[in-house]
Amino acid sequence: MAVSVESKAFGKSAEGKEIVLYTLKNSKGMAASVMNLGAILVELQVPDKAGKAEDIVLGFDSGERYYTNPSFFGAVIGPNANRIGGAAFTLDGVDYQLAVNDNENNLHSDYKMGYHMRLWDAEVLEDGVAFSLQDTDGSMGFPGNKYLRIAYTLDEENGLTLHYHGSSDKRTILNPTNHSYFNLEGHGAGKIEGHTLWLKSDSYTPVVAGAIPTGEIASVKGTPMDFTRDKVIGNEIDADMEQLQLTGGYDHNWVIEGADGSLQHIATVKAPNSGRVMKVYTTLPGVQFYAGNFIEEQTGKGGVVYSKRHGLCLETQYYPDTIHHDNFPSCVFGEGKDYDSVTVYRFE
């Protein structure tokens, strides 16, 4: 049986247009629901060890509700995910000013105009759906007339693939990511501190106050940042380490070992009760592991109340603030150099 794709109305956009929810289903009991508002992953039904499917991503019951989404549940962030120090950068001798929205820095491009708030064009595929949008030169402070497409596809091996492709007529920053919060025990199961995590990473990028990288690439060895072997997330999340105290727990970029643009297995998350296992693969050089330290108490799907550490993010990306650090991989694209990346979330 091939993957099926169904669609239904899911509310009205701020412009009064229809928000559409697309549901991809395979024959193994897995289903992913994504919508044209923000190219957001709304629901992810995944079987547990007994074969019982449950929704494992945090989110809301209607499209409109995502217009107040302070934690960016499920969203595609763009054109730039994560932080840019000082909310400004210089590229090819030109200074660019961005929204100052995270202390004195910029986080996730723009809270009101970022791609997570945009209505994308949708195209149904055989095994999924592709969303695309155009963005004008100077929008949110970023140069270039930009184009971004993201295809969500589902396979029979319970893999959800996110394929991003972007272009620009001027050199610009293109560094999108997906900001889904996973709880492999079920979206309403409470804290994720009992999950175990493995990361293909011997080093990470330390930060100063405000979570801006120092430019150093530091070894994880002998620190609470070491996930080179399976470790329960809660074991050291509140350890007496300055890096963790600066960010209220894990909220850092880990450097993918041996990243070379090929698709690599970079993370494994396991839930002790449901037995669900999530393996993450990406072509990108970094991953932001965020343990949901700042999820504000709010009502989500089915009346469930979400709060601190009820979900975790593994945001594949170029490093935060990479535009200010020559030793970090560059996320400058455009003028014939296209952005292209693949990330896969596979469930066992």
Short mmCIF file of N, CA and C in Angstrom, two decimals, residues 14-147:
data_model
loop_
_atom_site.label_atom_id
_atom_site.label_comp_id
_atom_site.label_asym_id
_atom_site.label_seq_id
_atom_site.Cartn_x
_atom_site.Cartn_y
_atom_site.Cartn_z
N ALA A 14 -4.90 34.83 8.81
CA ALA A 14 -5.09 36.24 9.18
C ALA A 14 -5.63 37.04 8.00
N GLU A 15 -5.33 36.58 6.77
CA GLU A 15 -5.82 37.26 5.56
C GLU A 15 -7.19 36.74 5.13
N GLY A 16 -7.77 35.82 5.92
CA GLY A 16 -9.08 35.27 5.59
C GLY A 16 -9.04 34.12 4.61
N LYS A 17 -7.84 33.61 4.31
CA LYS A 17 -7.72 32.47 3.41
C LYS A 17 -7.81 31.16 4.20
N GLU A 18 -8.07 30.07 3.47
CA GLU A 18 -8.26 28.79 4.15
C GLU A 18 -6.92 28.19 4.59
N ILE A 19 -6.88 27.79 5.85
CA ILE A 19 -5.75 27.00 6.34
C ILE A 19 -6.12 25.53 6.08
N VAL A 20 -5.21 24.81 5.42
CA VAL A 20 -5.48 23.42 5.04
C VAL A 20 -4.50 22.50 5.75
N LEU A 21 -5.04 21.42 6.32
CA LEU A 21 -4.24 20.41 7.00
C LEU A 21 -4.14 19.18 6.10
N TYR A 22 -2.92 18.76 5.84
CA TYR A 22 -2.65 17.59 4.98
C TYR A 22 -2.17 16.45 5.86
N THR A 23 -2.78 15.27 5.74
CA THR A 23 -2.39 14.12 6.55
C THR A 23 -1.82 13.02 5.66
N LEU A 24 -0.58 12.63 5.95
CA LEU A 24 0.12 11.56 5.23
C LEU A 24 0.03 10.31 6.09
N LYS A 25 -0.36 9.18 5.50
CA LYS A 25 -0.49 7.93 6.25
C LYS A 25 0.21 6.81 5.50
N ASN A 26 0.91 5.94 6.26
CA ASN A 26 1.46 4.73 5.65
C ASN A 26 0.72 3.50 6.17
N SER A 27 1.13 2.32 5.76
CA SER A 27 0.42 1.09 6.15
C SER A 27 0.88 0.55 7.49
N LYS A 28 1.86 1.24 8.13
CA LYS A 28 2.42 0.75 9.41
C LYS A 28 1.79 1.45 10.61
N GLY A 29 0.77 2.28 10.36
CA GLY A 29 0.09 2.95 11.47
C GLY A 29 0.66 4.31 11.82
N MET A 30 1.58 4.80 10.99
CA MET A 30 2.14 6.13 11.23
C MET A 30 1.43 7.16 10.35
N ALA A 31 1.20 8.35 10.91
CA ALA A 31 0.55 9.43 10.17
C ALA A 31 1.16 10.77 10.59
N ALA A 32 1.38 11.64 9.62
CA ALA A 32 1.91 12.98 9.88
C ALA A 32 0.95 14.01 9.29
N SER A 33 0.56 15.00 10.10
CA SER A 33 -0.33 16.06 9.63
C SER A 33 0.43 17.38 9.62
N VAL A 34 0.45 18.02 8.45
CA VAL A 34 1.16 19.29 8.27
C VAL A 34 0.21 20.28 7.62
N MET A 35 0.40 21.57 7.92
CA MET A 35 -0.53 22.57 7.36
C MET A 35 0.21 23.65 6.59
N ASN A 36 -0.54 24.34 5.72
CA ASN A 36 0.07 25.37 4.89
C ASN A 36 0.40 26.64 5.67
N LEU A 37 -0.15 26.83 6.87
CA LEU A 37 0.28 27.94 7.73
C LEU A 37 1.60 27.55 8.38
N GLY A 38 2.67 28.27 8.03
CA GLY A 38 3.96 28.03 8.65
C GLY A 38 4.62 26.72 8.27
N ALA A 39 4.03 25.98 7.31
CA ALA A 39 4.52 24.63 6.96
C ALA A 39 4.72 23.81 8.23
N ILE A 40 3.75 23.96 9.14
CA ILE A 40 3.88 23.43 10.50
C ILE A 40 3.47 21.96 10.58
N LEU A 41 4.29 21.19 11.32
CA LEU A 41 3.95 19.81 11.65
C LEU A 41 3.02 19.85 12.87
N VAL A 42 1.75 19.53 12.66
CA VAL A 42 0.71 19.67 13.67
C VAL A 42 0.56 18.41 14.52
N GLU A 43 0.66 17.26 13.86
CA GLU A 43 0.41 15.99 14.55
C GLU A 43 1.30 14.90 13.96
N LEU A 44 1.77 14.01 14.82
CA LEU A 44 2.59 12.89 14.37
C LEU A 44 2.18 11.65 15.16
N GLN A 45 1.41 10.78 14.50
CA GLN A 45 0.93 9.55 15.12
C GLN A 45 1.96 8.45 14.87
N VAL A 46 2.50 7.88 15.96
CA VAL A 46 3.54 6.86 15.84
C VAL A 46 3.20 5.69 16.77
N PRO A 47 3.26 4.45 16.27
CA PRO A 47 2.97 3.29 17.12
C PRO A 47 4.01 3.10 18.23
N ASP A 48 3.53 2.61 19.40
CA ASP A 48 4.45 2.25 20.49
C ASP A 48 4.83 0.77 20.37
N LYS A 49 5.50 0.23 21.39
CA LYS A 49 5.98 -1.16 21.32
C LYS A 49 4.84 -2.17 21.20
N ALA A 50 3.62 -1.77 21.64
CA ALA A 50 2.45 -2.66 21.53
C ALA A 50 1.66 -2.41 20.24
N GLY A 51 2.15 -1.48 19.42
CA GLY A 51 1.47 -1.17 18.17
C GLY A 51 0.41 -0.10 18.28
N LYS A 52 0.27 0.51 19.47
CA LYS A 52 -0.74 1.56 19.67
C LYS A 52 -0.16 2.91 19.25
N ALA A 53 -0.84 3.54 18.28
CA ALA A 53 -0.36 4.84 17.79
C ALA A 53 -0.82 5.96 18.69
N GLU A 54 0.06 6.92 18.87
CA GLU A 54 -0.25 8.09 19.69
C GLU A 54 0.45 9.31 19.08
N ASP A 55 -0.13 10.48 19.28
CA ASP A 55 0.43 11.74 18.79
C ASP A 55 1.60 12.14 19.68
N ILE A 56 2.78 12.36 19.08
CA ILE A 56 4.00 12.58 19.88
C ILE A 56 4.61 13.98 19.69
N VAL A 57 3.86 14.92 19.07
CA VAL A 57 4.38 16.29 18.96
C VAL A 57 3.42 17.28 19.61
N LEU A 58 3.98 18.30 20.26
CA LEU A 58 3.17 19.33 20.91
C LEU A 58 2.56 20.25 19.86
N GLY A 59 1.35 20.73 20.15
CA GLY A 59 0.71 21.63 19.20
C GLY A 59 -0.70 21.98 19.64
N PHE A 60 -1.48 22.48 18.68
CA PHE A 60 -2.82 23.02 18.97
C PHE A 60 -3.88 22.38 18.07
N ASP A 61 -5.15 22.58 18.45
CA ASP A 61 -6.28 21.92 17.79
C ASP A 61 -6.81 22.66 16.57
N SER A 62 -6.36 23.89 16.31
CA SER A 62 -6.86 24.63 15.14
C SER A 62 -5.73 25.45 14.54
N GLY A 63 -5.87 25.74 13.26
CA GLY A 63 -4.86 26.55 12.59
C GLY A 63 -4.70 27.93 13.19
N GLU A 64 -5.84 28.58 13.51
CA GLU A 64 -5.79 29.95 14.05
C GLU A 64 -4.98 30.02 15.34
N ARG A 65 -5.04 28.96 16.13
CA ARG A 65 -4.36 28.97 17.44
C ARG A 65 -2.85 29.15 17.29
N TYR A 66 -2.33 28.79 16.13
CA TYR A 66 -0.88 28.89 15.92
C TYR A 66 -0.39 30.32 15.71
N TYR A 67 -1.33 31.28 15.59
CA TYR A 67 -0.89 32.68 15.51
C TYR A 67 -0.38 33.18 16.86
N THR A 68 -0.75 32.50 17.94
CA THR A 68 -0.11 32.76 19.25
C THR A 68 0.58 31.47 19.64
N ASN A 69 1.85 31.37 19.24
CA ASN A 69 2.63 30.14 19.39
C ASN A 69 4.02 30.51 19.88
N PRO A 70 4.12 30.97 21.14
CA PRO A 70 5.40 31.53 21.62
C PRO A 70 6.55 30.52 21.62
N SER A 71 6.22 29.24 21.65
CA SER A 71 7.28 28.22 21.66
C SER A 71 7.60 27.71 20.26
N PHE A 72 6.90 28.22 19.22
CA PHE A 72 7.14 27.82 17.83
C PHE A 72 6.86 26.33 17.61
N PHE A 73 5.82 25.78 18.25
CA PHE A 73 5.51 24.36 18.11
C PHE A 73 5.39 23.98 16.63
N GLY A 74 6.19 23.01 16.20
CA GLY A 74 6.05 22.40 14.88
C GLY A 74 6.48 23.22 13.69
N ALA A 75 6.93 24.46 13.90
CA ALA A 75 7.06 25.43 12.81
C ALA A 75 8.33 25.23 11.99
N VAL A 76 8.23 25.62 10.71
CA VAL A 76 9.43 25.82 9.90
C VAL A 76 9.88 27.26 10.13
N ILE A 77 11.10 27.41 10.62
CA ILE A 77 11.65 28.73 10.95
C ILE A 77 12.47 29.23 9.77
N GLY A 78 12.24 30.48 9.36
CA GLY A 78 13.03 31.02 8.28
C GLY A 78 12.85 32.53 8.16
N PRO A 79 13.75 33.17 7.39
CA PRO A 79 14.86 32.56 6.65
C PRO A 79 16.00 32.07 7.54
N ASN A 80 16.09 32.56 8.77
CA ASN A 80 17.18 32.13 9.65
C ASN A 80 16.64 31.62 10.98
N ALA A 81 16.98 30.38 11.29
CA ALA A 81 16.65 29.81 12.59
C ALA A 81 17.71 30.20 13.61
N ASN A 82 17.30 30.18 14.87
CA ASN A 82 18.22 30.43 15.99
C ASN A 82 18.62 31.90 16.05
N ARG A 83 19.78 32.18 16.64
CA ARG A 83 20.10 33.55 17.04
C ARG A 83 21.17 34.21 16.17
N ILE A 84 21.03 35.53 16.03
CA ILE A 84 22.07 36.36 15.44
C ILE A 84 22.40 37.45 16.45
N GLY A 85 23.65 37.47 16.90
CA GLY A 85 24.07 38.40 17.94
C GLY A 85 23.94 39.84 17.50
N GLY A 86 23.41 40.68 18.40
CA GLY A 86 23.26 42.10 18.12
C GLY A 86 22.17 42.42 17.12
N ALA A 87 21.45 41.40 16.67
CA ALA A 87 20.34 41.57 15.70
C ALA A 87 20.79 42.34 14.46
N ALA A 88 22.04 42.12 14.05
CA ALA A 88 22.58 42.80 12.87
C ALA A 88 23.73 42.00 12.30
N PHE A 89 23.99 42.21 11.02
CA PHE A 89 25.15 41.56 10.40
C PHE A 89 25.59 42.38 9.21
N THR A 90 26.83 42.14 8.78
CA THR A 90 27.39 42.78 7.59
C THR A 90 27.71 41.71 6.57
N LEU A 91 27.24 41.91 5.33
CA LEU A 91 27.49 40.94 4.27
C LEU A 91 27.88 41.70 3.00
N ASP A 92 29.03 41.35 2.45
CA ASP A 92 29.54 42.01 1.23
C ASP A 92 29.58 43.53 1.39
N GLY A 93 29.98 43.96 2.61
CA GLY A 93 30.18 45.39 2.87
C GLY A 93 28.92 46.18 3.19
N VAL A 94 27.76 45.48 3.22
CA VAL A 94 26.50 46.16 3.53
C VAL A 94 26.02 45.73 4.91
N ASP A 95 25.58 46.71 5.72
CA ASP A 95 25.06 46.43 7.07
C ASP A 95 23.56 46.16 7.00
N TYR A 96 23.13 45.13 7.72
CA TYR A 96 21.71 44.77 7.76
C TYR A 96 21.23 44.73 9.21
N GLN A 97 20.08 45.35 9.47
CA GLN A 97 19.49 45.41 10.81
C GLN A 97 18.27 44.49 10.85
N LEU A 98 18.19 43.64 11.89
CA LEU A 98 17.07 42.71 12.05
C LEU A 98 16.23 43.11 13.27
N ALA A 99 15.12 42.43 13.46
CA ALA A 99 14.28 42.68 14.63
C ALA A 99 15.06 42.35 15.91
N VAL A 100 15.04 43.28 16.86
CA VAL A 100 15.64 43.04 18.18
C VAL A 100 14.54 42.40 19.03
N ASN A 101 14.57 41.08 19.18
CA ASN A 101 13.42 40.38 19.78
C ASN A 101 13.81 39.35 20.84
N ASP A 102 15.11 39.28 21.17
CA ASP A 102 15.56 38.31 22.17
C ASP A 102 16.72 38.97 22.93
N ASN A 103 16.37 39.70 24.01
CA ASN A 103 17.33 40.62 24.64
C ASN A 103 17.78 41.60 23.56
N GLU A 104 19.10 41.73 23.32
CA GLU A 104 19.53 42.65 22.26
C GLU A 104 19.79 41.93 20.94
N ASN A 105 19.38 40.66 20.88
CA ASN A 105 19.70 39.82 19.73
C ASN A 105 18.46 39.53 18.88
N ASN A 106 18.69 38.79 17.80
CA ASN A 106 17.58 38.33 16.95
C ASN A 106 17.42 36.83 17.10
N LEU A 107 16.18 36.39 17.30
CA LEU A 107 15.87 34.96 17.40
C LEU A 107 14.82 34.60 16.35
N HIS A 108 15.10 33.58 15.56
CA HIS A 108 14.13 33.02 14.60
C HIS A 108 13.58 34.08 13.63
N SER A 109 14.45 34.99 13.22
CA SER A 109 14.17 35.97 12.16
C SER A 109 13.18 37.06 12.57
N ASP A 110 11.90 36.70 12.77
CA ASP A 110 10.90 37.72 13.12
C ASP A 110 9.65 37.03 13.65
N TYR A 111 9.19 37.42 14.83
CA TYR A 111 8.06 36.73 15.46
C TYR A 111 6.76 36.91 14.69
N LYS A 112 6.59 38.09 14.04
CA LYS A 112 5.32 38.37 13.36
C LYS A 112 5.36 38.06 11.87
N MET A 113 6.54 38.22 11.24
CA MET A 113 6.63 38.08 9.78
C MET A 113 7.45 36.88 9.33
N GLY A 114 8.00 36.13 10.30
CA GLY A 114 8.79 34.96 9.95
C GLY A 114 7.98 33.92 9.19
N TYR A 115 8.68 32.96 8.60
CA TYR A 115 8.02 31.98 7.74
C TYR A 115 7.02 31.10 8.49
N HIS A 116 7.16 31.02 9.81
CA HIS A 116 6.19 30.24 10.61
C HIS A 116 4.83 30.92 10.69
N MET A 117 4.76 32.19 10.28
CA MET A 117 3.51 32.95 10.29
C MET A 117 2.93 33.14 8.88
N ARG A 118 3.60 32.60 7.90
CA ARG A 118 3.21 32.82 6.51
C ARG A 118 2.34 31.67 6.01
N LEU A 119 1.44 31.99 5.08
CA LEU A 119 0.65 30.97 4.40
C LEU A 119 1.43 30.54 3.17
N TRP A 120 1.85 29.28 3.12
CA TRP A 120 2.66 28.75 2.04
C TRP A 120 1.77 28.18 0.93
N ASP A 121 2.28 28.17 -0.29
CA ASP A 121 1.62 27.44 -1.37
C ASP A 121 1.85 25.95 -1.17
N ALA A 122 0.85 25.13 -1.46
CA ALA A 122 0.96 23.69 -1.23
C ALA A 122 0.80 22.91 -2.52
N GLU A 123 1.55 21.83 -2.63
CA GLU A 123 1.47 20.93 -3.78
C GLU A 123 1.46 19.50 -3.25
N VAL A 124 0.39 18.76 -3.54
CA VAL A 124 0.31 17.37 -3.05
C VAL A 124 1.20 16.48 -3.91
N LEU A 125 2.02 15.68 -3.24
CA LEU A 125 2.92 14.73 -3.91
C LEU A 125 2.37 13.31 -3.75
N GLU A 126 2.99 12.34 -4.40
CA GLU A 126 2.55 10.94 -4.28
C GLU A 126 2.62 10.45 -2.84
N ASP A 127 3.67 10.86 -2.13
CA ASP A 127 3.91 10.34 -0.78
C ASP A 127 4.02 11.45 0.25
N GLY A 128 3.47 12.64 -0.08
CA GLY A 128 3.58 13.74 0.87
C GLY A 128 3.02 15.03 0.33
N VAL A 129 3.57 16.14 0.83
CA VAL A 129 3.12 17.47 0.40
C VAL A 129 4.33 18.40 0.43
N ALA A 130 4.40 19.29 -0.57
CA ALA A 130 5.48 20.28 -0.63
C ALA A 130 4.89 21.67 -0.45
N PHE A 131 5.54 22.47 0.38
CA PHE A 131 5.13 23.85 0.62
C PHE A 131 6.21 24.77 0.06
N SER A 132 5.80 25.89 -0.53
CA SER A 132 6.78 26.84 -1.05
C SER A 132 6.31 28.27 -0.80
N LEU A 133 7.28 29.18 -0.71
CA LEU A 133 6.95 30.60 -0.58
C LEU A 133 8.03 31.46 -1.20
N GLN A 134 7.61 32.68 -1.56
CA GLN A 134 8.51 33.71 -2.07
C GLN A 134 8.62 34.79 -1.00
N ASP A 135 9.80 35.37 -0.88
CA ASP A 135 10.01 36.44 0.09
C ASP A 135 10.82 37.55 -0.57
N THR A 136 10.42 38.79 -0.33
CA THR A 136 11.01 39.90 -1.08
C THR A 136 12.31 40.40 -0.47
N ASP A 137 13.10 41.06 -1.32
CA ASP A 137 14.36 41.68 -0.91
C ASP A 137 14.09 42.68 0.21
N GLY A 138 14.83 42.56 1.32
CA GLY A 138 14.67 43.47 2.44
C GLY A 138 13.65 43.03 3.47
N SER A 139 12.87 42.00 3.18
CA SER A 139 11.88 41.51 4.13
C SER A 139 12.56 41.08 5.43
N MET A 140 12.07 41.59 6.54
CA MET A 140 12.59 41.30 7.89
C MET A 140 14.05 41.75 8.05
N GLY A 141 14.56 42.52 7.07
CA GLY A 141 15.94 43.00 7.14
C GLY A 141 16.92 42.16 6.34
N PHE A 142 16.50 41.04 5.79
CA PHE A 142 17.41 40.15 5.06
C PHE A 142 17.44 40.52 3.57
N PRO A 143 18.62 40.50 2.96
CA PRO A 143 18.71 40.83 1.53
C PRO A 143 18.19 39.70 0.64
N GLY A 144 17.87 40.06 -0.61
CA GLY A 144 17.56 39.07 -1.63
C GLY A 144 16.10 38.72 -1.77
N ASN A 145 15.67 38.55 -3.02
CA ASN A 145 14.37 37.94 -3.30
C ASN A 145 14.56 36.44 -3.14
N LYS A 146 13.92 35.89 -2.13
CA LYS A 146 14.19 34.50 -1.73
C LYS A 146 13.03 33.58 -2.08
N TYR A 147 13.38 32.33 -2.31
CA TYR A 147 12.40 31.26 -2.56
C TYR A 147 12.77 30.09 -1.65
#
